């Protein structure tokens, strides 16, 4: 891991842009804000931060996230000295921000997805890391960066959310040690948990109950799925937040379910697939649809209506003899 090159690049750059991925989650946002504070505290430099889709309301508490600007507010002809993508497995995952990435003098890709395509000048990618935020703490340690309580709060959120609150199989000894190190700065873990998991809107909770209620179980309950239609979202006063966050895990939590997935209608013939598995490698299913992710948690965009997308996914599961 060539962290020295990262240090040199930060030192020699006047303007730095931090980039998060489309449909941002706690890891990409926590990593982006955490990195913002690490650079501010250790190099006395201010970075810009870009988001390419709505920030879920539950993450609005992240220190400095309010300074992140939507890609629409950027001058796309601008040339940054340094662009750093955080938790962005492939360039297309940062959507329109690719333009700024491509124009930059130097690019860095810090990520933990096994499907990462090593698309930057400097790629710091470790699929063994439970979260990009965990990898950032490792980088900080290697470069002897001070981690303030504020930076630690952001990075703790990244690790907590990508490990399902330290319950998923990506949680290692190192993950817990890293979280412990962050807590030692004075982070209030219970408060951060409440912010992320006990601040959902009533509409979202009722919507998820509705989706679970109409879920379909197949193959002796080894497969569970549900479809999310746009019209249903509207019925529950959808406000642009990620109403499906955590929904796939709810289906996987049913005893006996090996593979769970949610297909969400995006537009007439485009659907979003979100998959979870207990032990089967489902990233192969998602890469078949040019998606990606991790062995047990992956996703893709499928060019089909929801019903056809479900058929295609079930066929792919069968062809791969996963269930
Ligand atoms: P989720 O189901 O929570 O949206 O995503 C689960 C995992 O799969 C995350 O690590 C996410 O980055 C990845 N993922 C989700 N959708 C896509 C996609 O369309 N393309 C790629 N490459 N990865 C995805
Ligand atoms: Mn992540």
XYZ file of C-alpha atoms and ligand atoms in Angstrom:
348
model
C 0.000 0.000 0.000
C 1.697 3.121 -1.227
C 0.498 5.595 1.349
C 3.618 7.740 0.991
C 2.457 8.680 -2.501
C -0.859 9.779 -1.012
C 0.964 11.940 1.539
C 3.085 13.562 -1.211
C 0.018 14.198 -3.365
C -1.911 15.852 -0.536
C 1.088 18.040 0.355
C 1.581 19.186 -3.226
C -2.108 19.835 -4.028
C -3.764 23.209 -3.683
C -7.281 22.042 -4.427
C -8.586 18.625 -3.425
C -11.969 17.059 -4.148
C -13.403 14.128 -2.175
C -15.979 11.991 -3.986
C -18.678 9.641 -2.639
C -20.695 7.033 -4.541
C -24.209 7.119 -5.988
C -27.016 6.325 -3.489
C -24.606 7.093 -0.667
C -24.425 4.895 2.419
C -22.822 5.389 5.828
C -19.424 4.148 4.661
C -18.975 6.401 1.642
C -20.284 9.452 3.566
C -18.461 8.625 6.810
C -15.249 8.034 4.831
C -15.636 11.288 2.903
C -16.284 13.416 6.005
C -13.661 11.503 8.005
C -11.083 12.140 5.281
C -12.099 15.802 5.173
C -11.257 16.151 8.880
C -8.063 14.113 8.659
C -6.720 16.384 5.919
C -7.882 19.522 7.715
C -6.347 18.467 11.039
C -3.095 17.056 9.650
C -2.341 19.260 6.626
C -4.305 22.422 7.478
C -6.031 22.138 4.110
C -9.715 22.321 3.268
C -11.133 19.857 0.751
C -14.312 20.102 -1.258
C -16.797 17.230 -1.068
C -19.191 16.103 -3.776
C -22.318 13.944 -3.629
C -24.056 12.611 -6.731
C -27.411 11.713 -5.152
C -29.476 12.686 -2.126
C -27.860 12.286 1.274
C -30.187 10.103 3.398
C -31.572 12.269 6.226
C -30.165 9.937 8.896
C -26.621 10.925 7.827
C -27.227 14.670 7.924
C -25.635 14.781 11.392
C -22.183 13.835 10.065
C -19.807 16.676 10.933
C -19.320 18.914 7.885
C -21.629 16.920 5.564
C -23.618 20.130 5.070
C -20.605 21.494 3.157
C -20.795 18.669 0.612
C -22.226 20.004 -2.631
C -24.334 18.271 -5.237
C -22.595 17.604 -8.548
C -25.089 19.956 -10.239
C -23.513 22.851 -8.310
C -20.034 22.158 -9.692
C -18.310 23.766 -12.624
C -17.527 20.611 -14.606
C -14.693 22.309 -16.492
C -12.736 22.723 -13.244
C -9.398 20.920 -12.973
C -8.546 19.703 -9.483
C -4.979 18.931 -8.427
C -6.201 15.857 -6.588
C -9.459 13.893 -6.660
C -9.949 11.135 -4.077
C -12.779 8.621 -4.509
C -13.940 6.960 -1.305
C -15.783 3.609 -1.292
C -16.280 3.923 -5.072
C -15.740 0.441 -6.588
C -15.717 1.546 -10.219
C -15.588 4.928 -11.883
C -19.211 4.802 -13.058
C -20.313 4.509 -9.407
C -19.525 8.203 -8.944
C -21.868 9.060 -11.797
C -21.467 12.617 -13.195
C -18.502 13.269 -10.880
C -16.480 11.112 -13.298
C -15.968 14.253 -15.381
C -14.111 15.956 -12.514
C -12.230 12.739 -11.767
C -11.061 12.403 -15.385
C -9.842 16.013 -15.508
C -7.825 15.841 -12.284
C -4.023 16.039 -12.322
C -3.833 13.137 -9.842
C -6.482 10.592 -8.843
C -6.736 8.269 -5.834
C -9.144 5.382 -5.249
C -9.546 4.275 -1.617
C -11.898 1.306 -1.357
C -12.609 -2.170 0.013
C -14.833 -3.758 -2.670
C -13.426 -6.980 -4.150
C -14.881 -5.876 -7.498
C -12.826 -2.657 -7.486
C -11.379 -2.032 -10.933
C -8.210 -0.136 -9.838
C -9.116 2.775 -12.083
C -7.070 5.602 -10.503
C -3.431 6.761 -10.619
C -3.075 5.520 -7.054
C -5.267 2.625 -5.902
C -5.413 1.859 -2.195
C -7.808 -1.080 -2.246
C -8.126 -3.780 0.378
C -11.066 -6.218 0.203
C -10.027 -7.528 3.631
C -11.113 -4.243 5.194
C -14.647 -4.393 6.556
C -15.266 -0.812 5.433
C -13.466 1.919 3.537
C -13.478 3.814 6.846
C -11.488 0.952 8.435
C -8.943 1.201 5.626
C -8.700 4.963 6.167
C -7.777 4.427 9.828
C -5.022 2.047 8.652
C -3.753 4.724 6.245
C -3.899 7.331 9.025
C -1.841 5.072 11.298
C 0.759 4.434 8.603
C 1.148 8.173 7.998
C 1.072 9.010 11.718
C -1.976 11.222 11.269
C -3.732 12.476 14.367
C -7.367 11.277 14.472
C -9.570 13.880 16.153
C -12.837 12.972 17.869
C -14.692 14.582 14.963
C -12.854 12.511 12.331
C -13.342 9.432 14.518
C -17.121 9.969 14.673
C -17.356 9.946 10.886
C -15.125 6.893 10.485
C -16.943 5.017 13.256
C -20.201 5.528 11.341
C -18.580 4.062 8.209
C -17.441 0.937 10.029
C -20.624 0.526 12.083
C -22.920 0.752 9.059
C -20.900 -1.492 6.696
C -20.634 -4.241 9.326
C -24.328 -4.126 10.287
C -23.267 -2.846 13.713
C -20.345 -5.291 13.968
C -22.532 -8.334 13.276
C -21.723 -9.266 9.660
C -18.983 -11.735 8.718
C -16.699 -8.933 7.508
C -16.234 -7.936 11.169
C -12.720 -9.031 12.143
C -10.483 -8.635 15.163
C -8.937 -5.704 13.354
C -12.363 -4.131 12.771
C -13.128 -4.183 16.474
C -9.646 -2.937 17.356
C -10.082 -0.090 14.877
C -13.510 0.761 16.303
C -11.984 0.649 19.792
C -9.268 3.056 18.733
C -11.921 5.449 17.402
C -13.918 5.153 20.642
C -10.799 6.076 22.611
C -11.053 9.604 21.149
C -14.289 10.070 23.099
C -16.808 9.077 20.435
C -20.322 8.421 21.790
C -21.138 5.086 20.112
C -24.695 4.843 21.474
C -25.538 8.299 20.121
C -24.109 7.426 16.683
C -26.115 4.182 16.692
C -29.280 6.121 17.482
C -28.540 8.661 14.766
C -28.086 5.949 12.135
C -30.615 3.304 13.188
C -33.206 4.875 15.423
C -33.920 8.021 13.441
C -35.892 6.580 10.552
C -39.110 8.267 9.588
C -42.408 6.595 10.454
C -43.167 6.447 6.706
C -39.995 4.490 6.015
C -40.609 1.980 8.810
C -44.219 1.402 7.685
C -43.081 1.118 4.063
C -40.550 -1.566 4.956
C -43.175 -3.500 6.940
C -45.391 -3.362 3.870
C -42.572 -4.681 1.639
C -41.753 -7.497 4.070
C -45.469 -8.343 4.240
C -45.672 -8.960 0.496
C -42.337 -10.780 0.162
C -42.156 -14.066 -1.764
C -40.444 -17.213 -0.449
C -39.175 -19.889 -2.846
C -37.123 -23.135 -2.801
C -38.194 -24.254 0.683
C -37.769 -20.692 1.890
C -34.106 -20.613 0.836
C -34.806 -17.636 -1.421
C -36.774 -14.554 -0.369
C -37.480 -11.464 -2.401
C -39.722 -8.470 -2.583
C -40.454 -5.883 -5.256
C -40.503 -2.150 -4.578
C -42.696 -0.185 -6.987
C -42.543 3.557 -7.462
C -46.287 3.878 -6.874
C -45.920 2.123 -3.493
C -43.159 4.516 -2.476
C -45.469 7.405 -3.308
C -48.239 5.906 -1.152
C -45.850 6.107 1.802
C -44.924 9.768 1.151
C -41.498 8.920 -0.252
C -39.194 11.910 0.269
C -36.097 10.792 -1.654
C -34.470 9.097 1.356
C -33.254 5.554 0.955
C -36.491 3.874 2.077
C -35.095 0.428 1.208
C -31.959 0.694 3.345
C -31.777 -2.439 5.515
C -34.762 -4.083 3.808
C -32.781 -6.881 2.145
C -31.168 -7.753 5.488
C -34.647 -8.089 7.017
C -35.458 -10.823 4.469
C -32.128 -12.584 5.007
C -32.832 -12.590 8.747
C -35.591 -15.182 8.254
C -34.440 -18.620 9.400
C -33.557 -20.824 6.431
C -33.203 -17.997 3.913
C -29.914 -18.371 2.044
C -30.351 -15.635 -0.534
C -32.490 -12.522 -0.158
C -33.002 -9.790 -2.689
C -34.983 -6.646 -3.334
C -35.815 -5.414 -6.812
C -36.707 -1.759 -6.957
C -38.376 -0.147 -9.960
C -36.272 2.835 -11.082
C -37.972 3.671 -14.391
C -40.056 1.901 -17.061
C -37.443 -0.719 -17.928
C -34.754 -0.210 -15.334
C -34.616 -1.908 -11.918
C -32.171 -1.835 -9.027
C -31.131 -5.136 -7.498
C -29.948 -5.381 -3.896
C -28.826 -8.848 -2.760
C -27.730 -10.447 0.492
C -26.677 -13.987 1.259
C -25.861 -15.968 4.382
C -22.931 -17.897 2.893
C -23.234 -18.106 -0.920
C -21.075 -15.926 -3.120
C -23.720 -13.732 -4.740
C -21.366 -11.118 -6.177
C -21.185 -13.384 -9.275
C -24.927 -12.926 -9.763
C -24.571 -9.140 -9.612
C -21.507 -8.981 -11.867
C -23.543 -10.929 -14.460
C -25.653 -7.747 -14.596
C -22.503 -5.548 -14.579
C -22.981 -4.729 -10.913
C -20.677 -5.641 -8.052
C -20.075 -5.441 -4.329
C -19.025 -8.060 -1.812
C -19.480 -11.852 -1.538
C -22.476 -11.597 0.771
C -23.778 -8.119 -0.117
C -23.939 -6.949 -3.702
C -26.082 -5.028 -6.144
C -26.663 -4.123 -9.769
C -28.836 -2.143 -12.118
C -30.847 -4.409 -14.440
C -32.330 -3.166 -17.693
C -35.736 -4.770 -17.255
C -39.013 -4.114 -15.486
C -39.185 -5.491 -11.911
C -41.004 -8.736 -12.810
C -38.524 -9.571 -15.579
C -35.614 -8.555 -13.382
C -36.818 -11.037 -10.729
C -37.017 -13.764 -13.420
C -33.498 -12.988 -14.625
C -32.104 -13.052 -11.093
C -33.818 -16.360 -10.261
C -32.446 -17.867 -13.491
C -28.966 -16.656 -12.640
C -29.231 -18.190 -9.138
C -30.340 -21.478 -10.714
C -27.634 -21.441 -13.409
C -24.981 -20.844 -10.759
C -26.486 -23.685 -8.661
C -26.542 -21.438 -5.611
C -29.831 -22.723 -4.173
P -26.844 -2.306 -1.487
O -27.592 -3.554 -1.706
O -26.766 -1.944 -0.030
O -27.264 -1.189 -2.359
O -25.338 -2.610 -1.913
C -24.623 -3.702 -1.412
C -23.207 -3.666 -1.925
O -23.197 -3.811 -3.340
C -22.494 -2.352 -1.638
O -21.178 -2.650 -1.298
C -22.548 -1.606 -2.932
O -21.429 -0.809 -3.111
C -22.608 -2.701 -3.968
N -23.485 -2.311 -5.089
C -24.799 -2.038 -5.009
N -25.295 -1.714 -6.210
C -24.260 -1.759 -7.090
C -24.128 -1.510 -8.497
O -25.086 -1.171 -9.204
N -22.881 -1.671 -9.016
C -21.813 -2.047 -8.265
N -20.628 -2.176 -8.858
N -21.904 -2.300 -6.957
C -23.102 -2.153 -6.362
Mn -18.198 0.319 2.015
